[in-house]
Structures are given as structure tokens and as C-alpha cells.
mmCIF file of C-alpha atoms in Angstrom:
data_model
loop_
_atom_site.group_PDB
_atom_site.id
_atom_site.type_symbol
_atom_site.label_atom_id
_atom_site.label_comp_id
_atom_site.label_asym_id
_atom_site.label_seq_id
_atom_site.Cartn_x
_atom_site.Cartn_y
_atom_site.Cartn_z
ATOM 1 C CA MET A 13 166.352 175.295 263.409
ATOM 2 C CA ARG A 14 169.542 173.838 261.940
ATOM 3 C CA ARG A 15 172.706 175.841 261.713
ATOM 4 C CA ALA A 16 173.668 177.273 258.333
ATOM 5 C CA GLY A 17 175.833 175.204 256.031
ATOM 6 C CA ASN A 18 177.530 175.699 252.670
ATOM 7 C CA GLY A 19 174.186 175.937 250.861
ATOM 8 C CA ARG A 20 173.253 179.282 252.379
ATOM 9 C CA ARG A 21 170.809 181.373 250.450
ATOM 10 C CA VAL A 22 170.608 184.767 252.103
ATOM 11 C CA CYS A 23 169.274 186.248 248.877
ATOM 12 C CA ALA A 24 167.204 183.330 247.614
ATOM 13 C CA LEU A 25 164.121 185.422 248.197
ATOM 14 C CA GLY A 26 165.181 188.214 245.872
ATOM 15 C CA VAL A 27 165.850 185.929 242.963
ATOM 16 C CA ALA A 28 162.729 183.891 243.509
ATOM 17 C CA GLY A 29 160.799 186.991 242.506
ATOM 18 C CA ILE A 30 163.035 187.804 239.555
ATOM 19 C CA LEU A 31 162.751 184.319 238.100
ATOM 20 C CA ALA A 32 158.987 184.292 238.502
ATOM 21 C CA GLY A 33 158.538 187.731 236.997
ATOM 22 C CA THR A 34 157.643 189.210 240.370
ATOM 23 C CA VAL A 35 159.420 192.284 241.617
ATOM 24 C CA LEU A 36 160.696 192.046 245.166
ATOM 25 C CA VAL A 37 162.967 193.747 247.608
ATOM 26 C CA GLY A 38 164.171 196.251 250.130
ATOM 27 C CA CYS A 39 163.979 199.603 251.670
ATOM 28 C CA GLY A 40 166.066 202.662 250.895
ATOM 29 C CA ASP A 41 168.515 203.461 248.147
ATOM 30 C CA ASP A 42 172.114 204.555 247.688
ATOM 31 C CA GLY A 43 171.379 207.933 249.213
ATOM 32 C CA ASP A 44 169.336 206.591 252.117
ATOM 33 C CA SER A 45 171.037 205.678 255.366
ATOM 34 C CA GLY A 46 167.878 204.128 256.773
ATOM 35 C CA ASP A 47 167.241 206.599 259.558
ATOM 36 C CA GLY A 48 168.842 209.597 257.931
ATOM 37 C CA THR A 49 172.183 209.323 259.744
ATOM 38 C CA ARG A 50 175.156 209.036 257.424
ATOM 39 C CA GLY A 51 178.911 209.305 257.817
ATOM 40 C CA THR A 52 181.331 210.924 255.432
ATOM 41 C CA SER A 53 183.369 208.955 252.908
ATOM 42 C CA ALA A 54 187.144 209.095 252.920
ATOM 43 C CA ASP A 55 189.877 207.645 250.766
ATOM 44 C CA ALA A 56 190.679 204.262 252.233
ATOM 45 C CA SER A 57 194.259 203.190 252.830
ATOM 46 C CA ALA A 58 195.470 199.821 251.578
ATOM 47 C CA GLY A 59 195.086 198.393 255.069
ATOM 48 C CA THR A 60 191.509 199.664 255.327
ATOM 49 C CA ARG A 61 190.681 198.168 251.937
ATOM 50 C CA GLU A 62 191.991 194.788 253.021
ATOM 51 C CA GLN A 63 189.965 195.040 256.210
ATOM 52 C CA GLY A 64 186.847 195.933 254.248
ATOM 53 C CA THR A 65 187.353 193.050 251.832
ATOM 54 C CA ARG A 66 187.619 190.584 254.707
ATOM 55 C CA ALA A 67 184.477 192.040 256.294
ATOM 56 C CA VAL A 68 182.431 191.732 253.102
ATOM 57 C CA ARG A 69 183.697 188.222 252.404
ATOM 58 C CA SER A 70 182.692 187.001 255.838
ATOM 59 C CA ALA A 71 179.386 188.901 256.046
ATOM 60 C CA TYR A 72 177.308 186.210 254.351
ATOM 61 C CA ASP A 73 178.533 183.509 256.720
ATOM 62 C CA ARG A 74 178.027 185.671 259.785
ATOM 63 C CA THR A 75 174.524 186.601 258.689
ATOM 64 C CA ALA A 76 173.537 183.029 257.822
ATOM 65 C CA GLU A 77 174.764 181.834 261.201
ATOM 66 C CA GLU A 78 171.749 183.636 262.671
ATOM 67 C CA ASP A 79 169.536 181.045 260.892
ATOM 68 C CA THR A 80 166.523 183.330 260.306
ATOM 69 C CA ALA A 81 165.547 186.990 260.105
ATOM 70 C CA LYS A 82 162.766 189.382 259.321
ATOM 71 C CA VAL A 83 163.215 190.946 255.896
ATOM 72 C CA ARG A 84 161.893 194.167 254.407
ATOM 73 C CA LEU A 85 162.143 194.394 250.651
ATOM 74 C CA ARG A 86 161.908 196.859 247.845
ATOM 75 C CA VAL A 87 162.361 196.527 244.092
ATOM 76 C CA GLN A 88 162.316 199.500 241.775
ATOM 77 C CA THR A 89 162.143 198.660 238.073
ATOM 78 C CA SER A 90 162.602 201.356 235.439
ATOM 79 C CA ALA A 91 162.260 201.218 231.652
ATOM 80 C CA GLN A 92 161.423 203.730 228.927
ATOM 81 C CA GLY A 93 161.135 206.562 231.429
ATOM 82 C CA ALA A 94 158.563 204.785 233.604
ATOM 83 C CA SER A 95 159.122 203.000 236.886
ATOM 84 C CA GLN A 96 157.340 200.609 239.215
ATOM 85 C CA THR A 97 158.056 199.897 242.862
ATOM 86 C CA ALA A 98 157.134 196.758 244.769
ATOM 87 C CA ASN A 99 157.439 196.448 248.528
ATOM 88 C CA GLY A 100 157.398 193.400 250.726
ATOM 89 C CA GLN A 101 157.982 192.193 254.220
ATOM 90 C CA GLY A 102 158.182 188.851 255.927
ATOM 91 C CA VAL A 103 160.578 186.270 257.316
ATOM 92 C CA VAL A 104 163.280 184.160 255.643
ATOM 93 C CA ASP A 105 165.295 181.088 256.534
ATOM 94 C CA LEU A 106 168.868 182.182 255.840
ATOM 95 C CA ASP A 107 169.971 178.579 255.453
ATOM 96 C CA ASP A 108 167.655 177.096 252.825
ATOM 97 C CA GLY A 109 165.908 180.197 251.446
ATOM 98 C CA ASP A 110 162.402 179.266 252.555
ATOM 99 C CA SER A 111 160.326 182.376 253.210
ATOM 100 C CA VAL A 112 156.897 183.823 253.890
ATOM 101 C CA MET A 113 156.252 187.265 252.453
ATOM 102 C CA THR A 114 153.525 189.776 251.754
ATOM 103 C CA LEU A 115 154.088 191.860 248.611
ATOM 104 C CA THR A 116 152.336 195.012 247.460
ATOM 105 C CA MET A 117 152.541 196.688 244.058
ATOM 106 C CA GLU A 118 150.194 199.227 242.496
ATOM 107 C CA GLY A 119 147.673 198.688 245.248
ATOM 108 C CA GLN A 120 147.634 194.916 244.771
ATOM 109 C CA ARG A 121 148.523 192.565 247.632
ATOM 110 C CA ILE A 122 150.105 189.153 247.046
ATOM 111 C CA GLU A 123 150.915 186.526 249.639
ATOM 112 C CA GLN A 124 154.083 184.669 248.711
ATOM 113 C CA ARG A 125 155.870 181.591 250.025
ATOM 114 C CA VAL A 126 159.092 180.002 248.818
ATOM 115 C CA ILE A 127 159.544 176.382 249.912
ATOM 116 C CA ASP A 128 162.304 174.091 248.621
ATOM 117 C CA GLN A 129 162.887 176.322 245.575
ATOM 118 C CA VAL A 130 159.170 176.329 244.704
ATOM 119 C CA LEU A 131 157.407 179.683 244.585
ATOM 120 C CA TYR A 132 153.763 179.930 245.716
ATOM 121 C CA GLN A 133 151.720 183.098 245.252
ATOM 122 C CA LYS A 134 148.170 183.833 246.370
ATOM 123 C CA MET A 135 146.882 186.233 243.764
ATOM 124 C CA PRO A 136 144.361 189.040 244.291
ATOM 125 C CA LYS A 137 140.777 187.791 244.134
ATOM 126 C CA GLY A 138 139.662 186.986 240.609
ATOM 127 C CA GLN A 139 143.161 187.093 239.109
ATOM 128 C CA ALA A 140 144.367 183.545 239.712
ATOM 129 C CA PRO A 141 144.062 181.126 236.765
ATOM 130 C CA GLY A 142 142.216 177.833 237.060
ATOM 131 C CA GLY A 143 139.762 179.153 239.603
ATOM 132 C CA LYS A 144 142.155 178.411 242.458
ATOM 133 C CA PRO A 145 143.596 181.052 244.806
ATOM 134 C CA TRP A 146 147.248 179.959 244.589
ATOM 135 C CA ILE A 147 149.729 179.475 241.743
ATOM 136 C CA LYS A 148 153.110 177.791 241.932
ATOM 137 C CA ILE A 149 156.300 177.864 239.863
ATOM 138 C CA ASP A 150 159.196 175.437 240.304
ATOM 139 C CA LEU A 151 162.126 177.866 240.309
ATOM 140 C CA GLY A 152 164.649 175.062 239.989
ATOM 141 C CA LYS A 153 163.162 173.970 236.662
ATOM 142 C CA VAL A 154 163.027 177.550 235.382
ATOM 143 C CA ALA A 155 166.647 178.116 236.384
ATOM 144 C CA GLY A 156 167.637 174.871 234.691
ATOM 145 C CA GLN A 157 166.103 176.039 231.418
ATOM 146 C CA GLN A 158 168.119 179.238 231.694
ATOM 147 C CA GLY A 159 171.330 177.240 231.971
ATOM 148 C CA THR A 160 171.931 177.871 235.667
ATOM 149 C CA ASP A 161 171.571 175.691 238.746
ATOM 150 C CA GLY A 162 169.176 178.121 240.399
ATOM 151 C CA ARG A 163 171.795 179.347 242.847
ATOM 152 C CA SER A 164 174.058 181.734 240.971
ATOM 153 C CA MET A 165 171.907 184.824 241.491
ATOM 154 C CA SER A 166 169.603 183.397 244.116
ATOM 155 C CA ASP A 167 172.496 182.286 246.261
ATOM 156 C CA PRO A 168 175.053 185.120 246.366
ATOM 157 C CA ALA A 169 175.545 184.132 249.995
ATOM 158 C CA GLN A 170 177.849 181.373 248.833
ATOM 159 C CA SER A 171 180.869 182.836 250.556
ATOM 160 C CA ALA A 172 183.382 180.888 248.521
ATOM 161 C CA ALA A 173 182.009 182.250 245.234
ATOM 162 C CA TYR A 174 182.024 185.833 246.466
ATOM 163 C CA ALA A 175 185.454 185.515 248.041
ATOM 164 C CA LYS A 176 186.748 184.516 244.627
ATOM 165 C CA ALA A 177 184.909 187.335 242.890
ATOM 166 C CA ILE A 178 185.945 190.138 245.277
ATOM 167 C CA THR A 179 189.447 191.556 245.618
ATOM 168 C CA ASP A 180 190.809 194.499 247.594
ATOM 169 C CA LYS A 181 190.374 196.826 244.614
ATOM 170 C CA ASP A 182 186.678 195.935 244.412
ATOM 171 C CA VAL A 183 185.699 197.080 247.924
ATOM 172 C CA THR A 184 185.445 200.699 249.053
ATOM 173 C CA GLU A 185 184.394 201.805 252.509
ATOM 174 C CA LYS A 186 181.885 204.636 252.147
ATOM 175 C CA GLY A 187 181.433 205.590 255.793
ATOM 176 C CA SER A 188 179.045 204.892 258.644
ATOM 177 C CA ALA A 189 175.251 204.873 258.614
ATOM 178 C CA THR A 190 172.360 204.010 260.883
ATOM 179 C CA VAL A 191 170.048 201.407 259.328
ATOM 180 C CA ASN A 192 166.821 200.687 261.193
ATOM 181 C CA GLY A 193 168.338 201.957 264.408
ATOM 182 C CA VAL A 194 171.549 199.906 264.081
ATOM 183 C CA LYS A 195 174.968 201.470 263.521
ATOM 184 C CA THR A 196 176.590 200.038 260.397
ATOM 185 C CA THR A 197 179.542 200.451 258.057
ATOM 186 C CA HIS A 198 178.685 200.961 254.392
ATOM 187 C CA TYR A 199 180.795 199.230 251.729
ATOM 188 C CA ARG A 200 180.502 199.562 247.959
ATOM 189 C CA VAL A 201 181.473 196.431 246.054
ATOM 190 C CA SER A 202 182.078 195.700 242.383
ATOM 191 C CA VAL A 203 181.690 191.965 241.812
ATOM 192 C CA ASP A 204 183.368 190.343 238.798
ATOM 193 C CA VAL A 205 180.439 188.409 237.348
ATOM 194 C CA ALA A 206 182.735 186.078 235.400
ATOM 195 C CA GLU A 207 184.043 184.687 238.694
ATOM 196 C CA LEU A 208 180.577 183.713 239.936
ATOM 197 C CA PRO A 209 178.965 180.330 239.186
ATOM 198 C CA GLU A 210 177.551 180.334 235.631
ATOM 199 C CA GLY A 211 179.418 183.594 235.128
ATOM 200 C CA ASP A 212 179.315 183.433 231.327
ATOM 201 C CA THR A 213 175.517 183.183 231.377
ATOM 202 C CA LEU A 214 175.193 185.964 233.919
ATOM 203 C CA ARG A 215 177.466 188.295 231.936
ATOM 204 C CA LYS A 216 174.996 188.146 229.045
ATOM 205 C CA GLN A 217 172.203 189.176 231.378
ATOM 206 C CA VAL A 218 173.749 191.792 233.653
ATOM 207 C CA GLY A 219 177.134 192.722 232.141
ATOM 208 C CA PRO A 220 180.707 192.193 233.381
ATOM 209 C CA THR A 221 180.296 193.595 236.890
ATOM 210 C CA LEU A 222 177.576 193.580 239.513
ATOM 211 C CA PRO A 223 177.378 196.823 241.535
ATOM 212 C CA MET A 224 176.511 196.026 245.121
ATOM 213 C CA ASP A 225 176.323 197.954 248.394
ATOM 214 C CA VAL A 226 176.259 196.317 251.816
ATOM 215 C CA TRP A 227 175.781 197.747 255.302
ATOM 216 C CA LEU A 228 177.352 195.616 258.070
ATOM 217 C CA ASP A 229 176.777 195.909 261.795
ATOM 218 C CA ASP A 230 179.460 195.708 264.504
ATOM 219 C CA GLU A 231 179.206 191.912 264.478
ATOM 220 C CA GLY A 232 179.856 191.767 260.742
ATOM 221 C CA ARG A 233 176.275 190.774 259.911
ATOM 222 C CA MET A 234 174.470 192.178 256.900
ATOM 223 C CA ARG A 235 171.767 194.682 257.782
ATOM 224 C CA ARG A 236 171.144 195.916 254.244
ATOM 225 C CA GLN A 237 172.112 194.763 250.793
ATOM 226 C CA GLN A 238 171.495 196.699 247.592
ATOM 227 C CA ILE A 239 172.086 195.360 244.094
ATOM 228 C CA ASP A 240 171.742 197.431 240.914
ATOM 229 C CA MET A 241 171.267 195.618 237.625
ATOM 230 C CA THR A 242 170.790 196.776 234.063
ATOM 231 C CA VAL A 243 169.264 194.053 231.908
ATOM 232 C CA LYS A 244 168.540 194.026 228.190
ATOM 233 C CA ALA A 245 164.952 193.150 227.360
ATOM 234 C CA PRO A 246 164.644 189.755 225.586
ATOM 235 C CA GLU A 247 164.532 189.891 221.780
ATOM 236 C CA ALA A 248 161.038 188.417 221.818
ATOM 237 C CA THR A 249 159.845 191.346 223.880
ATOM 238 C CA GLN A 250 161.515 193.751 221.497
ATOM 239 C CA ARG A 251 159.771 192.172 218.501
ATOM 240 C CA SER A 252 156.349 192.105 220.144
ATOM 241 C CA SER A 253 156.625 195.784 220.994
ATOM 242 C CA GLY A 254 157.725 196.675 217.460
ATOM 243 C CA ALA A 255 161.016 198.140 218.693
ATOM 244 C CA SER A 256 163.637 198.366 215.962
ATOM 245 C CA SER A 257 166.275 200.524 217.619
ATOM 246 C CA ALA A 258 168.818 199.561 220.263
ATOM 247 C CA PRO A 259 167.663 196.894 222.742
ATOM 248 C CA GLU A 260 165.535 198.236 225.551
ATOM 249 C CA LYS A 261 167.322 198.310 228.882
ATOM 250 C CA VAL A 262 165.578 197.658 232.150
ATOM 251 C CA THR A 263 167.199 198.819 235.374
ATOM 252 C CA VAL A 264 166.358 197.037 238.597
ATOM 253 C CA ARG A 265 167.378 198.165 242.069
ATOM 254 C CA THR A 266 166.747 195.555 244.731
ATOM 255 C CA VAL A 267 167.282 196.218 248.414
ATOM 256 C CA MET A 268 166.935 193.912 251.402
ATOM 257 C CA ASP A 269 166.888 194.939 255.049
ATOM 258 C CA PHE A 270 167.529 192.295 257.712
ATOM 259 C CA THR A 271 166.208 192.720 261.265
ATOM 260 C CA GLU A 272 165.226 190.604 264.272
ATOM 261 C CA PHE A 273 167.539 187.661 263.675
ATOM 262 C CA GLY A 274 166.203 184.386 265.065
ATOM 263 C CA THR A 275 162.554 185.018 264.169
ATOM 264 C CA GLU A 276 160.689 181.746 263.605
ATOM 265 C CA VAL A 277 159.889 180.883 259.982
ATOM 266 C CA GLU A 278 156.783 178.753 259.319
ATOM 267 C CA ALA A 279 156.727 178.198 255.562
ATOM 268 C CA ASP A 280 154.152 175.579 254.553
ATOM 269 C CA ALA A 281 152.907 174.779 251.070
ATOM 270 C CA PRO A 282 149.209 175.560 250.427
ATOM 271 C CA PRO A 283 146.838 172.577 250.063
ATOM 272 C CA ALA A 284 147.364 170.972 246.653
ATOM 273 C CA GLY A 285 143.693 171.398 245.766
ATOM 274 C CA GLN A 286 144.058 175.188 246.005
ATOM 275 C CA VAL A 287 147.094 175.450 243.699
ATOM 276 C CA THR A 288 147.457 175.819 239.924
ATOM 277 C CA ASP A 289 150.894 174.772 238.655
ATOM 278 C CA MET A 290 152.216 177.480 236.308
ATOM 279 C CA THR A 291 155.691 175.992 235.857
ATOM 280 C CA GLY A 292 154.919 174.819 232.330
ATOM 281 C CA LYS A 293 153.698 178.274 231.348
ATOM 282 C CA ALA A 294 156.836 179.859 232.791
ATOM 283 C CA LEU A 295 159.016 177.411 230.846
ATOM 284 C CA GLU A 296 157.141 178.192 227.616
ATOM 285 C CA GLN A 297 157.662 181.905 228.134
ATOM 286 C CA GLY A 298 161.317 181.263 228.803
ATOM 287 C CA LYS A 299 161.683 179.425 225.486
ATOM 288 C CA GLY A 300 159.973 182.283 223.656
ATOM 289 C CA GLN A 301 162.454 184.755 225.092
ATOM 290 C CA SER A 302 165.558 182.692 224.356
#
């Protein structure tokens, strides 16, 4: 396995699901320390804030240096008083974002692979179009239609981009916590979206700031990352639902847990004869929502 370079994609997996309309991610929430052990928060001094900022800035590099990891995921999506939760687990290449996952939502099980920015999903029996068990979506093409390069949200591990977007006033140390048996320090971060790649586009989708929480171990590696987003539903969705009031808002909490660094990742594309390409359909839907 090659060592991580500048193209690290610690969170490629999370965005792969978002772009494809699949909910992914983590385990736990803002009030969950993982194993129930949580430290108390205290007002941080200027020196502590600077220390925390440096720790958060370097966390993506230190995590990606491990090459691979097991990941446990959870995504909770809420809208109009209802919510859905999807869970997943698998392994991810922290360098290029390739991954092998199993997702469950509402009793349905989906096998998912991400290879070279292409998403493959094995749908529940009888649900796949074209009579084939697998579908695929080229996430790079979908991202290109949306005016991004496919990395802005799927690649928050770009340390340079985050270093630019995070200042001392944006990082608050919240205390200690035990996450999956590992002692960590919990930091709350407010990322200036405008400073991220394609920031103007992202601001329209998620607002001016991106609330994020990270839990770092004693080696500065990320053990948990939580991102909270509030997104306005596309106008096309509003029209189809007959909504005439304020735009519907969808809140999404995504959480990733990283364990067992160095786990081997074997991400292979399914045989071409078993795959239906849904990229065109995804692009059409994207045009309808623009």
C-alpha cells in the first residue's frame, strides 16, 4: 500500500453516498462519547486554543499516514419532522478513497464499493434496474455537473484547505472522551466554507459555516468525525411536492469512526456484465434540480 500523498480523501466515502443519494456514516452523536466516558469542558486559554488548532490541522495528515482503516458509519437525515438512519461498516483506503462497505437502512442491505471515484451498489434482490444486480454512478461526472471537482466535500482531508479555513477562534476543546475503547480529545470546529475549494458553491448548499466535531487520539489521529449540515431542498423537489411556503430544510448528521488502522482494502469493480450504468440518470436528475 502506498503512503498517503496530497490527494488524501479520508472522507471520500461519506460524500460518495451524498452525491449518489445514498445516506452513509458513523456511530454516535454530539452527546455520545462512544463508550459513555466523557470529560468536562472548560474555557480554553489562548495557548490551548492554538494547540487545539494545530492538532486539528494536522489530524488529517496523521490519519492518512496510516494508509487504511476500518470505518463504522452513520447518517441521520431529518426533514418535516421525520427522520431516517442509515448504518454502514467496512474498510477504506485513506489515500485514494477506495472503499468496501455494507450499508443497512430500513431493513434493506446494500453492498457498496467506491473505486476511482466510481460508486458501485449491489441492490436488494429485485430492486436493481436492467435486471442486473449492480448499479454504478461516476461520482466525478456528477460532481462536475454540480460545478465542483468532486473533492471539495468528499476530500475534507486536504490539510492545506482546512488549515486555511480554520483559525484559533474556530476551534474549541470540549474535553476528553473514550471512543471505541481509545482515549481521545474532543474538539468542536467551525469551518469557514468560503475558504474551502469551490466555497461559493458550497455556501449555497450548506451555508457560511460547517459545524464539525473531531475526536483525536494521543497520536493526533482522527478516531471520530461528525459533520452537521442543513441543506435546502432543491426547487424542483419543492414544486413536485406542492410546497409553496419557505424552502424545506433537510438536516444531515454524518459520523465516521476509524478503527484498526492498516487493515487491508480489496476494492474491485464488479464484472461489467453484472452492472447497469446509472450515471446518465443521475446527471438528468441533477439538471432537474438545478
